[in-house]
Amino acid sequence: KEHIRRNRQSRTFLVENVIGEIWSELEEGDRYIVVDSGGGTVDMTVHQIRLPEGHLKELYKATGGPYGSLGVDYEFEKLLCKIFGEDFIEQFKIKRPAAWVDLMIAFESRKRAAAPDRTNPLNITLPFSFIDYYKKFRGHSVEHALRKSNVDFVKWSSQGMLRMSPDAMNALFKPTIDQIVQHLSDVFDKPEVTNVKFLFLVGGFAESPLLQQAVQSAFGSRCRVIIPQDVGLTILKGAVLFGLDPAVIKVRRSPLTYGVGVLNRYVEGKHPPEKLLIKDGTRWCTDVFDKFISADQSVALGETVTRSYTPAKPSQLVIVINIYSSEQDNVSFITEAGVKKCGTLRLDLTGTDASVPNRREIKTLMQFGDTEIKAMAIDVATSKSVKVGIDFLNY
């Protein structure tokens, strides 16, 4: 109880110690934000609880950026370049890759020991091949380089180590942590993200006391900051639970605008002249973006959007429907900046019955709100269909 009381005063909780207490405080409509901070990225989601089943509604589209702990490694590399020269570091990485990995592993263990209240220095062992290769490359010692570098917060230890002051190590974290705090502030300023009750800080980087303190001091007055035990495993646990029951999140927000590229009848004055295509005497407007769903639009689990299209030529033997995405809400043409192709539906119409009507209908469906976005095209006359998953990686 004393432990809980002290934590309540600091407004920071270890979930497993007081999970019953937190659960008992949750009510219908309560909102919370999850900050998943890993090695490469930090991802943020905002949810609202819907009782009695305990289902969740996503209030704001998943957001984040490249603000993971690798940013700290990058700052360390910049520090080494400042001391030993960028030309040497680049050559060392090429000529002695195993030793470079050893050096970064040594830094990783010291990085994990960084804390706001630390007073004693952190020692990072330099591989022998670093010391040896530097002497061959420059003609003088590592110790000489440190003395000449004017980086007074990094010293040379006679045991073959770089000795960094706690302030020097903490400075390596600052750019990355500042980006996380700024991005979180931007999310909190969104009208959808008001009255957030809890902020859950999870992921491997969330083990860093420096990140914990920065998030607590920046947002502790707005909501209760909760840092689970086994914080690095929390996302893995959540992924397993979500895999067992993907329906736990009933309403999502679409992260992007999705649609397909189509030909429309050209309308003078409405469509730009450069989009005019005349085919077999018919005037068409090319590259039209037919929107299925807008970025940040709410979608229920399994919600389907359907559109019907007619082939430009009745004699077509193959129908190809390209699916596009954009971060922008208002998209008119697939050629606009930021519009990307993310999938293709290819419907083979060869071998169909001669009684099929000339004006045939192709129905296109996109399903949202599940663990993945799905798309399908159906030839209504023959019920022939083709499915595709949206591919975010290969386009």
mmCIF file of C-alpha atoms in Angstrom:
data_model
loop_
_atom_site.group_PDB
_atom_site.id
_atom_site.type_symbol
_atom_site.label_atom_id
_atom_site.label_comp_id
_atom_site.label_asym_id
_atom_site.label_seq_id
_atom_site.Cartn_x
_atom_site.Cartn_y
_atom_site.Cartn_z
ATOM 1 C CA LYS A 1 0.000 0.000 0.000
ATOM 2 C CA GLU A 2 2.850 2.357 0.833
ATOM 3 C CA HIS A 3 4.377 1.622 -2.579
ATOM 4 C CA ILE A 4 1.048 2.414 -4.280
ATOM 5 C CA ARG A 5 0.665 5.608 -2.233
ATOM 6 C CA ARG A 6 4.123 6.858 -3.238
ATOM 7 C CA ASN A 7 3.466 6.060 -6.871
ATOM 8 C CA ARG A 8 0.123 7.847 -6.758
ATOM 9 C CA GLN A 9 1.909 10.957 -5.511
ATOM 10 C CA SER A 10 4.308 10.777 -8.468
ATOM 11 C CA ARG A 11 1.386 9.862 -10.764
ATOM 12 C CA THR A 12 3.495 7.082 -12.322
ATOM 13 C CA PHE A 13 2.285 3.499 -11.979
ATOM 14 C CA LEU A 14 3.739 0.048 -12.472
ATOM 15 C CA VAL A 15 0.722 -1.702 -13.915
ATOM 16 C CA GLU A 16 1.161 -5.231 -12.586
ATOM 17 C CA ASN A 17 1.382 -3.945 -9.021
ATOM 18 C CA VAL A 18 -1.941 -2.138 -9.173
ATOM 19 C CA ILE A 19 -3.714 -3.600 -12.205
ATOM 20 C CA GLY A 20 -6.905 -4.213 -10.226
ATOM 21 C CA GLU A 21 -6.933 -0.647 -8.990
ATOM 22 C CA ILE A 22 -6.505 0.812 -12.489
ATOM 23 C CA TRP A 23 -9.126 -1.505 -14.005
ATOM 24 C CA SER A 24 -11.609 -0.549 -11.317
ATOM 25 C CA GLU A 25 -11.117 3.131 -12.217
ATOM 26 C CA LEU A 26 -11.903 2.654 -15.915
ATOM 27 C CA GLU A 27 -15.350 3.756 -17.004
ATOM 28 C CA GLU A 28 -17.391 3.884 -20.198
ATOM 29 C CA GLY A 29 -15.908 6.523 -22.487
ATOM 30 C CA ASP A 30 -12.488 6.714 -20.793
ATOM 31 C CA ARG A 31 -9.675 7.559 -23.189
ATOM 32 C CA TYR A 32 -6.048 6.512 -23.154
ATOM 33 C CA ILE A 33 -2.997 6.794 -25.394
ATOM 34 C CA VAL A 34 -0.431 4.040 -25.976
ATOM 35 C CA VAL A 35 3.111 5.109 -26.851
ATOM 36 C CA ASP A 36 5.052 2.162 -28.271
ATOM 37 C CA SER A 37 8.706 3.193 -28.358
ATOM 38 C CA GLY A 38 11.034 0.718 -30.022
ATOM 39 C CA GLY A 39 14.420 0.688 -31.700
ATOM 40 C CA GLY A 40 13.470 2.257 -35.024
ATOM 41 C CA THR A 41 10.129 3.998 -34.514
ATOM 42 C CA VAL A 42 7.702 5.337 -31.947
ATOM 43 C CA ASP A 43 4.032 4.554 -32.649
ATOM 44 C CA MET A 44 1.051 6.153 -30.918
ATOM 45 C CA THR A 45 -2.605 5.128 -30.787
ATOM 46 C CA VAL A 46 -5.546 6.728 -28.956
ATOM 47 C CA HIS A 47 -8.415 4.497 -27.781
ATOM 48 C CA GLN A 48 -11.707 4.888 -25.974
ATOM 49 C CA ILE A 49 -13.238 2.148 -23.827
ATOM 50 C CA ARG A 50 -16.709 0.895 -24.665
ATOM 51 C CA LEU A 51 -18.319 -1.133 -21.892
ATOM 52 C CA PRO A 52 -19.692 -3.619 -20.878
ATOM 53 C CA GLU A 53 -17.698 -5.862 -23.252
ATOM 54 C CA GLY A 54 -14.550 -3.774 -22.875
ATOM 55 C CA HIS A 55 -14.258 -3.183 -26.625
ATOM 56 C CA LEU A 56 -12.152 -0.321 -27.924
ATOM 57 C CA LYS A 57 -12.746 2.536 -30.337
ATOM 58 C CA GLU A 58 -9.792 4.177 -32.068
ATOM 59 C CA LEU A 59 -10.202 7.946 -31.674
ATOM 60 C CA TYR A 60 -7.315 9.133 -33.830
ATOM 61 C CA LYS A 61 -5.418 7.415 -36.626
ATOM 62 C CA ALA A 62 -2.243 5.600 -35.604
ATOM 63 C CA THR A 63 0.662 8.009 -35.814
ATOM 64 C CA GLY A 64 4.366 8.156 -35.021
ATOM 65 C CA GLY A 65 7.766 8.568 -36.610
ATOM 66 C CA PRO A 66 11.437 7.481 -36.729
ATOM 67 C CA TYR A 67 12.158 8.471 -33.139
ATOM 68 C CA GLY A 68 13.352 5.101 -31.789
ATOM 69 C CA SER A 69 16.433 4.372 -29.703
ATOM 70 C CA LEU A 70 18.541 4.017 -32.863
ATOM 71 C CA GLY A 71 18.596 7.817 -32.830
ATOM 72 C CA VAL A 72 20.761 7.610 -29.698
ATOM 73 C CA ASP A 73 23.174 5.270 -31.526
ATOM 74 C CA TYR A 74 23.310 7.781 -34.382
ATOM 75 C CA GLU A 75 24.218 10.578 -31.955
ATOM 76 C CA PHE A 76 27.006 8.387 -30.507
ATOM 77 C CA GLU A 77 28.348 7.799 -34.007
ATOM 78 C CA LYS A 78 28.310 11.567 -34.634
ATOM 79 C CA LEU A 79 30.286 12.020 -31.404
ATOM 80 C CA LEU A 80 32.881 9.467 -32.559
ATOM 81 C CA CYS A 81 33.142 11.298 -35.902
ATOM 82 C CA LYS A 82 33.734 14.566 -34.052
ATOM 83 C CA ILE A 83 36.547 13.014 -31.990
ATOM 84 C CA PHE A 84 38.239 10.715 -34.523
ATOM 85 C CA GLY A 85 37.114 12.151 -37.872
ATOM 86 C CA GLU A 86 34.288 11.121 -40.143
ATOM 87 C CA ASP A 87 36.739 9.697 -42.713
ATOM 88 C CA PHE A 88 38.232 7.313 -40.137
ATOM 89 C CA ILE A 89 34.862 6.114 -38.806
ATOM 90 C CA GLU A 90 33.590 5.382 -42.330
ATOM 91 C CA GLN A 91 36.747 3.433 -43.175
ATOM 92 C CA PHE A 92 36.713 1.573 -39.851
ATOM 93 C CA LYS A 93 33.116 0.434 -40.461
ATOM 94 C CA ILE A 94 34.143 -0.914 -43.888
ATOM 95 C CA LYS A 95 37.505 -2.464 -42.939
ATOM 96 C CA ARG A 96 36.655 -3.768 -39.455
ATOM 97 C CA PRO A 97 32.886 -4.473 -39.466
ATOM 98 C CA ALA A 98 33.000 -7.056 -36.648
ATOM 99 C CA ALA A 99 34.893 -4.633 -34.387
ATOM 100 C CA TRP A 100 32.346 -1.885 -35.209
ATOM 101 C CA VAL A 101 29.534 -4.217 -34.115
ATOM 102 C CA ASP A 102 31.444 -4.985 -30.897
ATOM 103 C CA LEU A 103 31.801 -1.265 -30.209
ATOM 104 C CA MET A 104 28.066 -0.634 -30.725
ATOM 105 C CA ILE A 105 27.218 -3.604 -28.467
ATOM 106 C CA ALA A 106 29.455 -2.086 -25.776
ATOM 107 C CA PHE A 107 27.666 1.245 -26.233
ATOM 108 C CA GLU A 108 24.257 -0.465 -26.038
ATOM 109 C CA SER A 109 24.956 -1.817 -22.530
ATOM 110 C CA ARG A 110 26.124 1.614 -21.346
ATOM 111 C CA LYS A 111 23.163 3.298 -23.051
ATOM 112 C CA ARG A 112 20.837 1.170 -20.926
ATOM 113 C CA ALA A 113 22.614 2.372 -17.772
ATOM 114 C CA ALA A 114 21.939 6.065 -18.493
ATOM 115 C CA ALA A 115 19.612 7.680 -15.967
ATOM 116 C CA PRO A 116 18.655 11.238 -14.922
ATOM 117 C CA ASP A 117 20.118 10.887 -11.431
ATOM 118 C CA ARG A 118 23.331 9.101 -12.375
ATOM 119 C CA THR A 119 26.509 10.770 -11.092
ATOM 120 C CA ASN A 120 29.364 8.371 -11.923
ATOM 121 C CA PRO A 121 30.812 8.171 -15.454
ATOM 122 C CA LEU A 122 29.976 5.483 -18.015
ATOM 123 C CA ASN A 123 32.881 3.519 -19.467
ATOM 124 C CA ILE A 124 32.680 2.214 -23.065
ATOM 125 C CA THR A 125 35.311 -0.348 -24.027
ATOM 126 C CA LEU A 126 37.054 0.376 -27.324
ATOM 127 C CA PRO A 127 37.960 -2.805 -29.273
ATOM 128 C CA PHE A 128 41.729 -3.316 -29.645
ATOM 129 C CA SER A 129 41.367 -3.230 -33.439
ATOM 130 C CA PHE A 130 39.832 0.281 -33.137
ATOM 131 C CA ILE A 131 42.872 1.517 -31.211
ATOM 132 C CA ASP A 132 45.277 -0.311 -33.546
ATOM 133 C CA TYR A 133 43.587 0.736 -36.803
ATOM 134 C CA TYR A 134 43.359 4.367 -35.666
ATOM 135 C CA LYS A 135 47.142 4.487 -35.009
ATOM 136 C CA LYS A 136 47.805 3.091 -38.516
ATOM 137 C CA PHE A 137 45.247 5.431 -40.115
ATOM 138 C CA ARG A 138 46.276 8.685 -38.390
ATOM 139 C CA GLY A 139 49.801 7.970 -37.162
ATOM 140 C CA HIS A 140 48.986 8.904 -33.558
ATOM 141 C CA SER A 141 47.090 7.395 -30.622
ATOM 142 C CA VAL A 142 43.417 7.412 -29.641
ATOM 143 C CA GLU A 143 44.427 9.222 -26.435
ATOM 144 C CA HIS A 144 46.053 11.966 -28.538
ATOM 145 C CA ALA A 145 42.861 12.303 -30.601
ATOM 146 C CA LEU A 146 40.760 12.772 -27.464
ATOM 147 C CA ARG A 147 43.101 15.469 -26.143
ATOM 148 C CA LYS A 148 43.007 17.353 -29.463
ATOM 149 C CA SER A 149 39.240 17.013 -30.039
ATOM 150 C CA ASN A 150 38.095 19.654 -27.472
ATOM 151 C CA VAL A 151 35.356 17.209 -26.389
ATOM 152 C CA ASP A 152 36.077 17.654 -22.697
ATOM 153 C CA PHE A 153 33.186 15.495 -21.428
ATOM 154 C CA VAL A 154 34.734 12.320 -22.950
ATOM 155 C CA LYS A 155 38.025 11.187 -21.391
ATOM 156 C CA TRP A 156 40.465 8.360 -22.069
ATOM 157 C CA SER A 157 40.834 5.644 -19.463
ATOM 158 C CA SER A 158 44.148 3.792 -19.177
ATOM 159 C CA GLN A 159 42.141 0.523 -19.252
ATOM 160 C CA GLY A 160 41.327 1.174 -22.929
ATOM 161 C CA MET A 161 37.929 2.789 -22.442
ATOM 162 C CA LEU A 162 36.096 5.954 -23.357
ATOM 163 C CA ARG A 163 34.900 7.544 -20.118
ATOM 164 C CA MET A 164 31.733 9.593 -20.648
ATOM 165 C CA SER A 165 30.210 11.893 -18.074
ATOM 166 C CA PRO A 166 26.505 11.239 -17.300
ATOM 167 C CA ASP A 167 25.644 14.628 -18.867
ATOM 168 C CA ALA A 168 27.456 13.624 -22.066
ATOM 169 C CA MET A 169 25.507 10.374 -22.295
ATOM 170 C CA ASN A 170 22.217 12.120 -21.529
ATOM 171 C CA ALA A 171 22.939 14.642 -24.294
ATOM 172 C CA LEU A 172 22.965 11.756 -26.804
ATOM 173 C CA PHE A 173 19.356 10.991 -25.858
ATOM 174 C CA LYS A 174 18.097 14.575 -26.044
ATOM 175 C CA PRO A 175 17.392 14.985 -29.813
ATOM 176 C CA THR A 176 15.423 11.718 -29.988
ATOM 177 C CA ILE A 177 13.481 12.299 -26.770
ATOM 178 C CA ASP A 178 12.684 15.886 -27.794
ATOM 179 C CA GLN A 179 11.173 14.570 -31.058
ATOM 180 C CA ILE A 180 9.024 12.060 -29.137
ATOM 181 C CA VAL A 181 7.752 14.729 -26.733
ATOM 182 C CA GLN A 182 7.045 17.139 -29.606
ATOM 183 C CA HIS A 183 5.127 14.515 -31.583
ATOM 184 C CA LEU A 184 3.126 13.572 -28.488
ATOM 185 C CA SER A 185 2.334 17.239 -27.884
ATOM 186 C CA ASP A 186 1.031 17.512 -31.459
ATOM 187 C CA VAL A 187 -1.200 14.467 -30.889
ATOM 188 C CA PHE A 188 -2.535 15.875 -27.597
ATOM 189 C CA ASP A 189 -3.433 19.114 -29.414
ATOM 190 C CA LYS A 190 -5.782 17.288 -31.812
ATOM 191 C CA PRO A 191 -9.481 17.923 -31.061
ATOM 192 C CA GLU A 192 -10.147 14.155 -31.026
ATOM 193 C CA VAL A 193 -7.540 13.660 -28.292
ATOM 194 C CA THR A 194 -9.093 15.471 -25.340
ATOM 195 C CA ASN A 195 -9.614 14.291 -21.765
ATOM 196 C CA VAL A 196 -7.098 11.449 -22.008
ATOM 197 C CA LYS A 197 -7.032 9.624 -18.672
ATOM 198 C CA PHE A 198 -3.944 7.406 -19.057
ATOM 199 C CA LEU A 199 -0.745 7.369 -21.086
ATOM 200 C CA PHE A 200 0.798 3.891 -21.370
ATOM 201 C CA LEU A 201 4.514 4.014 -22.179
ATOM 202 C CA VAL A 202 5.590 0.633 -23.605
ATOM 203 C CA GLY A 203 8.216 -0.952 -25.847
ATOM 204 C CA GLY A 204 11.948 -1.535 -25.496
ATOM 205 C CA PHE A 205 12.955 2.147 -25.477
ATOM 206 C CA ALA A 206 10.389 2.764 -22.723
ATOM 207 C CA GLU A 207 12.814 0.991 -20.369
ATOM 208 C CA SER A 208 14.989 4.120 -20.520
ATOM 209 C CA PRO A 209 14.653 6.179 -17.310
ATOM 210 C CA LEU A 210 15.516 9.293 -19.360
ATOM 211 C CA LEU A 211 12.526 8.778 -21.677
ATOM 212 C CA GLN A 212 10.291 7.899 -18.724
ATOM 213 C CA GLN A 213 11.206 11.122 -16.909
ATOM 214 C CA ALA A 214 10.772 13.265 -20.044
ATOM 215 C CA VAL A 215 7.279 11.878 -20.759
ATOM 216 C CA GLN A 216 6.288 12.140 -17.098
ATOM 217 C CA SER A 217 7.420 15.765 -16.752
ATOM 218 C CA ALA A 218 5.826 16.808 -20.089
ATOM 219 C CA PHE A 219 2.453 15.040 -19.724
ATOM 220 C CA GLY A 220 2.091 14.009 -16.071
ATOM 221 C CA SER A 221 -0.152 17.029 -15.449
ATOM 222 C CA ARG A 222 -2.520 16.061 -18.301
ATOM 223 C CA CYS A 223 -2.957 12.346 -17.549
ATOM 224 C CA ARG A 224 -1.598 9.482 -15.473
ATOM 225 C CA VAL A 225 1.576 8.082 -17.010
ATOM 226 C CA ILE A 226 1.713 4.293 -16.652
ATOM 227 C CA ILE A 227 4.890 2.286 -17.253
ATOM 228 C CA PRO A 228 4.240 -1.476 -17.066
ATOM 229 C CA GLN A 229 6.610 -4.000 -15.582
ATOM 230 C CA ASP A 230 8.348 -6.057 -18.309
ATOM 231 C CA VAL A 231 7.830 -2.945 -20.387
ATOM 232 C CA GLY A 232 9.826 -4.344 -23.311
ATOM 233 C CA LEU A 233 7.541 -7.412 -23.511
ATOM 234 C CA THR A 234 4.244 -5.529 -23.250
ATOM 235 C CA ILE A 235 3.828 -5.111 -27.018
ATOM 236 C CA LEU A 236 4.557 -8.817 -27.582
ATOM 237 C CA LYS A 237 1.927 -9.764 -24.990
ATOM 238 C CA GLY A 238 -0.553 -7.393 -26.605
ATOM 239 C CA ALA A 239 0.138 -8.832 -30.068
ATOM 240 C CA VAL A 240 -0.577 -12.360 -28.795
ATOM 241 C CA LEU A 241 -3.823 -11.287 -27.098
ATOM 242 C CA PHE A 242 -4.873 -9.327 -30.176
ATOM 243 C CA GLY A 243 -4.129 -12.347 -32.378
ATOM 244 C CA LEU A 244 -6.449 -14.437 -30.210
ATOM 245 C CA ASP A 245 -9.229 -11.836 -30.447
ATOM 246 C CA PRO A 246 -8.770 -9.251 -33.247
ATOM 247 C CA ALA A 247 -12.351 -8.051 -32.665
ATOM 248 C CA VAL A 248 -11.333 -6.280 -29.432
ATOM 249 C CA ILE A 249 -10.998 -3.023 -31.420
ATOM 250 C CA LYS A 250 -14.459 -2.417 -32.888
ATOM 251 C CA VAL A 251 -13.902 0.983 -34.506
ATOM 252 C CA ARG A 252 -10.702 2.170 -36.181
ATOM 253 C CA ARG A 253 -9.520 5.298 -37.951
ATOM 254 C CA SER A 254 -8.243 4.898 -41.474
ATOM 255 C CA PRO A 255 -4.589 6.011 -41.563
ATOM 256 C CA LEU A 256 -4.784 6.928 -45.267
ATOM 257 C CA THR A 257 -7.216 7.832 -48.029
ATOM 258 C CA TYR A 258 -7.877 4.841 -50.292
ATOM 259 C CA GLY A 259 -9.428 4.659 -53.753
ATOM 260 C CA VAL A 260 -9.041 3.317 -57.290
ATOM 261 C CA GLY A 261 -7.977 4.840 -60.573
ATOM 262 C CA VAL A 262 -10.787 5.092 -63.137
ATOM 263 C CA LEU A 263 -11.822 6.703 -66.425
ATOM 264 C CA ASN A 264 -14.774 9.092 -66.239
ATOM 265 C CA ARG A 265 -16.696 10.786 -69.037
ATOM 266 C CA TYR A 266 -14.921 14.075 -69.754
ATOM 267 C CA VAL A 267 -16.872 17.161 -68.629
ATOM 268 C CA GLU A 268 -15.816 20.452 -70.223
ATOM 269 C CA GLY A 269 -14.936 23.044 -67.599
ATOM 270 C CA LYS A 270 -14.834 20.483 -64.780
ATOM 271 C CA HIS A 271 -11.897 18.320 -65.865
ATOM 272 C CA PRO A 272 -8.443 19.687 -66.797
ATOM 273 C CA PRO A 273 -7.657 19.650 -70.553
ATOM 274 C CA GLU A 274 -4.464 17.609 -70.083
ATOM 275 C CA LYS A 275 -6.572 14.704 -68.737
ATOM 276 C CA LEU A 276 -8.675 14.472 -71.928
ATOM 277 C CA LEU A 277 -8.445 11.119 -73.742
ATOM 278 C CA ILE A 278 -10.449 10.453 -76.925
ATOM 279 C CA LYS A 279 -10.943 6.733 -77.594
ATOM 280 C CA ASP A 280 -13.215 5.344 -80.327
ATOM 281 C CA GLY A 281 -14.928 8.737 -80.535
ATOM 282 C CA THR A 282 -15.660 8.899 -76.783
ATOM 283 C CA ARG A 283 -14.152 11.654 -74.631
ATOM 284 C CA TRP A 284 -12.714 10.360 -71.345
ATOM 285 C CA CYS A 285 -11.024 11.977 -68.330
ATOM 286 C CA THR A 286 -8.046 9.829 -67.311
ATOM 287 C CA ASP A 287 -6.370 9.226 -63.918
ATOM 288 C CA VAL A 288 -9.486 9.967 -61.840
ATOM 289 C CA PHE A 289 -9.136 8.988 -58.157
ATOM 290 C CA ASP A 290 -12.428 7.409 -57.050
ATOM 291 C CA LYS A 291 -12.313 7.599 -53.248
ATOM 292 C CA PHE A 292 -13.440 4.687 -51.076
ATOM 293 C CA ILE A 293 -12.474 6.086 -47.677
ATOM 294 C CA SER A 294 -10.807 9.255 -46.338
ATOM 295 C CA ALA A 295 -7.811 9.523 -44.043
ATOM 296 C CA ASP A 296 -8.884 9.643 -40.374
ATOM 297 C CA GLN A 297 -12.429 8.458 -41.204
ATOM 298 C CA SER A 298 -13.994 6.113 -38.630
ATOM 299 C CA VAL A 299 -14.564 2.553 -39.853
ATOM 300 C CA ALA A 300 -16.336 -0.245 -37.996
ATOM 301 C CA LEU A 301 -14.860 -3.732 -37.846
ATOM 302 C CA GLY A 302 -15.423 -5.400 -41.230
ATOM 303 C CA GLU A 303 -17.040 -2.322 -42.822
ATOM 304 C CA THR A 304 -17.257 -2.707 -46.609
ATOM 305 C CA VAL A 305 -17.387 0.032 -49.270
ATOM 306 C CA THR A 306 -18.732 -1.002 -52.701
ATOM 307 C CA ARG A 307 -18.484 0.690 -56.101
ATOM 308 C CA SER A 308 -19.739 -0.424 -59.519
ATOM 309 C CA TYR A 309 -17.828 0.192 -62.744
ATOM 310 C CA THR A 310 -18.363 -0.497 -66.429
ATOM 311 C CA PRO A 311 -15.459 -1.488 -68.735
ATOM 312 C CA ALA A 312 -14.576 1.304 -71.178
ATOM 313 C CA LYS A 313 -14.872 -1.210 -74.038
ATOM 314 C CA PRO A 314 -17.410 -4.095 -74.004
ATOM 315 C CA SER A 315 -14.857 -6.309 -75.786
ATOM 316 C CA GLN A 316 -12.269 -6.092 -72.968
ATOM 317 C CA LEU A 317 -10.902 -9.501 -71.976
ATOM 318 C CA VAL A 318 -9.030 -8.309 -68.869
ATOM 319 C CA ILE A 319 -10.102 -5.715 -66.319
ATOM 320 C CA VAL A 320 -7.268 -4.172 -64.298
ATOM 321 C CA ILE A 321 -8.216 -2.034 -61.291
ATOM 322 C CA ASN A 322 -5.350 -0.302 -59.490
ATOM 323 C CA ILE A 323 -5.752 0.674 -55.828
ATOM 324 C CA TYR A 324 -4.099 3.876 -54.572
ATOM 325 C CA SER A 325 -3.508 5.544 -51.211
ATOM 326 C CA SER A 326 -2.664 9.055 -50.051
ATOM 327 C CA GLU A 327 -2.103 10.852 -46.749
ATOM 328 C CA GLN A 328 -4.252 13.719 -48.076
ATOM 329 C CA ASP A 329 -8.017 13.782 -47.659
ATOM 330 C CA ASN A 330 -9.052 15.544 -50.873
ATOM 331 C CA VAL A 331 -7.550 13.686 -53.827
ATOM 332 C CA SER A 332 -8.925 14.142 -57.346
ATOM 333 C CA PHE A 333 -6.344 12.387 -59.552
ATOM 334 C CA ILE A 334 -3.935 9.503 -59.069
ATOM 335 C CA THR A 335 -1.138 11.640 -60.531
ATOM 336 C CA GLU A 336 -1.196 14.091 -57.584
ATOM 337 C CA ALA A 337 1.829 14.330 -55.284
ATOM 338 C CA GLY A 338 1.850 11.745 -52.508
ATOM 339 C CA VAL A 339 -0.542 9.303 -54.216
ATOM 340 C CA LYS A 340 0.929 5.767 -54.216
ATOM 341 C CA LYS A 341 -0.192 2.520 -55.828
ATOM 342 C CA CYS A 342 -0.682 -0.150 -53.157
ATOM 343 C CA GLY A 343 -2.524 -2.998 -54.906
ATOM 344 C CA THR A 344 -3.904 -4.348 -58.181
ATOM 345 C CA LEU A 345 -7.082 -6.279 -58.968
ATOM 346 C CA ARG A 346 -6.817 -8.219 -62.238
ATOM 347 C CA LEU A 347 -10.090 -9.783 -63.447
ATOM 348 C CA ASP A 348 -9.806 -12.220 -66.385
ATOM 349 C CA LEU A 349 -12.929 -12.108 -68.580
ATOM 350 C CA THR A 350 -11.787 -14.592 -71.259
ATOM 351 C CA GLY A 351 -13.942 -17.630 -71.898
ATOM 352 C CA THR A 352 -17.156 -15.984 -70.708
ATOM 353 C CA ASP A 353 -20.520 -16.906 -72.182
ATOM 354 C CA ALA A 354 -21.584 -15.137 -75.370
ATOM 355 C CA SER A 355 -24.913 -14.260 -73.721
ATOM 356 C CA VAL A 356 -23.189 -11.890 -71.311
ATOM 357 C CA PRO A 357 -24.630 -8.374 -71.881
ATOM 358 C CA ASN A 358 -22.565 -5.770 -73.680
ATOM 359 C CA ARG A 359 -22.822 -3.279 -70.817
ATOM 360 C CA ARG A 360 -21.400 -5.354 -68.016
ATOM 361 C CA GLU A 361 -21.015 -4.390 -64.363
ATOM 362 C CA ILE A 362 -17.818 -4.858 -62.368
ATOM 363 C CA LYS A 363 -18.399 -4.518 -58.647
ATOM 364 C CA THR A 364 -15.393 -3.506 -56.510
ATOM 365 C CA LEU A 365 -15.391 -3.938 -52.733
ATOM 366 C CA MET A 366 -12.908 -2.768 -50.100
ATOM 367 C CA GLN A 367 -13.162 -3.999 -46.513
ATOM 368 C CA PHE A 368 -11.730 -1.910 -43.690
ATOM 369 C CA GLY A 369 -11.446 -2.054 -39.912
ATOM 370 C CA ASP A 370 -9.870 -5.525 -39.668
ATOM 371 C CA THR A 371 -6.210 -6.413 -39.092
ATOM 372 C CA GLU A 372 -5.662 -5.865 -42.823
ATOM 373 C CA ILE A 373 -7.444 -4.047 -45.641
ATOM 374 C CA LYS A 374 -8.967 -6.383 -48.233
ATOM 375 C CA ALA A 375 -10.176 -5.684 -51.762
ATOM 376 C CA MET A 376 -12.235 -7.689 -54.270
ATOM 377 C CA ALA A 377 -13.581 -7.296 -57.812
ATOM 378 C CA ILE A 378 -16.623 -9.241 -59.076
ATOM 379 C CA ASP A 379 -17.965 -9.625 -62.602
ATOM 380 C CA VAL A 380 -21.707 -9.425 -61.783
ATOM 381 C CA ALA A 381 -22.795 -11.281 -64.948
ATOM 382 C CA THR A 382 -20.651 -14.362 -64.313
ATOM 383 C CA SER A 383 -19.945 -14.042 -60.539
ATOM 384 C CA LYS A 384 -16.267 -14.460 -61.366
ATOM 385 C CA SER A 385 -14.196 -12.718 -58.690
ATOM 386 C CA VAL A 386 -10.638 -11.897 -57.691
ATOM 387 C CA LYS A 387 -9.271 -10.810 -54.281
ATOM 388 C CA VAL A 388 -6.156 -8.942 -53.248
ATOM 389 C CA GLY A 389 -4.560 -7.791 -49.992
ATOM 390 C CA ILE A 390 -3.188 -4.264 -49.868
ATOM 391 C CA ASP A 391 0.590 -4.512 -50.194
ATOM 392 C CA PHE A 392 2.311 -1.722 -48.262
ATOM 393 C CA LEU A 393 5.860 -2.893 -48.964
ATOM 394 C CA ASN A 394 6.398 -3.761 -52.610
ATOM 395 C CA TYR A 395 4.890 -0.801 -54.483
#
